[in-house]
Coordinates of C-alpha atoms in Angstrom, one line a residue:
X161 CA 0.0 0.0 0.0
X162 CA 1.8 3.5 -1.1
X163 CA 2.5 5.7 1.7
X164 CA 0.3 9.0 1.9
X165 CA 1.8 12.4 3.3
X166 CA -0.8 14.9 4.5
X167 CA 0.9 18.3 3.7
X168 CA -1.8 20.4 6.4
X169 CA -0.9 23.7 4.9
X170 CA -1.8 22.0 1.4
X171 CA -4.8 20.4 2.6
X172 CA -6.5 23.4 4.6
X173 CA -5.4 25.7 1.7
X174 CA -7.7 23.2 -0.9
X175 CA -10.6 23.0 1.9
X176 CA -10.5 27.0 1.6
X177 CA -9.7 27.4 -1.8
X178 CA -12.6 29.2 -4.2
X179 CA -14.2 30.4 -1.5
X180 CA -15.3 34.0 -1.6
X181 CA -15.1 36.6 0.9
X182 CA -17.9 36.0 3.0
X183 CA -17.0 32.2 2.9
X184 CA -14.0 33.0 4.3
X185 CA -15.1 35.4 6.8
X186 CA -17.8 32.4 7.9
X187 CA -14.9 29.8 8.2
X188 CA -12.6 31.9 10.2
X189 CA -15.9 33.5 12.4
X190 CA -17.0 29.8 12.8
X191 CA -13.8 28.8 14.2
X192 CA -13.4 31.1 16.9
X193 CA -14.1 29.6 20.3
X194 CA -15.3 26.6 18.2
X195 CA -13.2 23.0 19.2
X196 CA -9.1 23.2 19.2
X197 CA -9.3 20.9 16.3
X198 CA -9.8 24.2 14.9
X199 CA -6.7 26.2 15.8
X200 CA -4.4 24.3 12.7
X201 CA -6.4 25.7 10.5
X202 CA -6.7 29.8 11.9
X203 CA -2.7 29.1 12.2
X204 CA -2.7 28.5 8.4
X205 CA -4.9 31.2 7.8
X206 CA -3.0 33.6 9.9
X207 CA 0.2 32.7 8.0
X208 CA -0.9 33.5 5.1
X209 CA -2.4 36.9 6.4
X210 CA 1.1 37.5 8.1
X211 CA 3.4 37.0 4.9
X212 CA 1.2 38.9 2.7
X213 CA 0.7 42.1 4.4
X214 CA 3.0 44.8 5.3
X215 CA 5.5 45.9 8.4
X216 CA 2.8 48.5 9.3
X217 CA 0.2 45.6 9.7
X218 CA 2.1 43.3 11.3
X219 CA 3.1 46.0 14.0
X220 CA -0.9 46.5 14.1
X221 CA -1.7 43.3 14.8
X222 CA 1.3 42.4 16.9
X223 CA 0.1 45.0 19.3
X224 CA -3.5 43.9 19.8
X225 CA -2.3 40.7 20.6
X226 CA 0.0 42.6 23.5
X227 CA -2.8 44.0 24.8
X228 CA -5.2 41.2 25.1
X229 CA -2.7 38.9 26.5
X230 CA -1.7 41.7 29.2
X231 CA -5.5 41.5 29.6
X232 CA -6.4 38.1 29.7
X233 CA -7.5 36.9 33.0
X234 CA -5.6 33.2 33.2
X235 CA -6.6 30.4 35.6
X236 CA -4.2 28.0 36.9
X237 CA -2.9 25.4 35.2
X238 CA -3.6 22.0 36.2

């Protein structure tokens, strides 16, 4: 039996791929809070966002996620 590699960039790219703008915005809005299985994917789609914008953006997005770690209340690990 051949050997099959799952590339997950690859595969999460394809799942997303043709979709338009409010498709997207519904994937990504129903992933938020939704299971962890669902983090691989935002990661994918933040990747994407991160190499294709500019410094400016970056910096921009870099310090919102400052603030709301500064600001999120964490419970214990156990």
């Amino acid at each position: 039996m051949p050997s099959i590699t799952l590339d997950l960039r690859q595969a999460i790219m394809h799942k997303i791929h043709g979709k338009d703008e409010q498709g997207l915005r519904e994937m990504i809005e129903g992933s938020i809070d939704a299971q962890e299985a669902a983090l691989p994917g935002l990661g994918v789609v933040f990747e994407t966002i991160w190499k294709h914008i500019d410094t400016s953006k970056q910096n921009e997005l870099v310090s919102v996620l400052k603030q709301q770690v500064d600001q999120a209340s964490l419970k214990p690990l156990k």
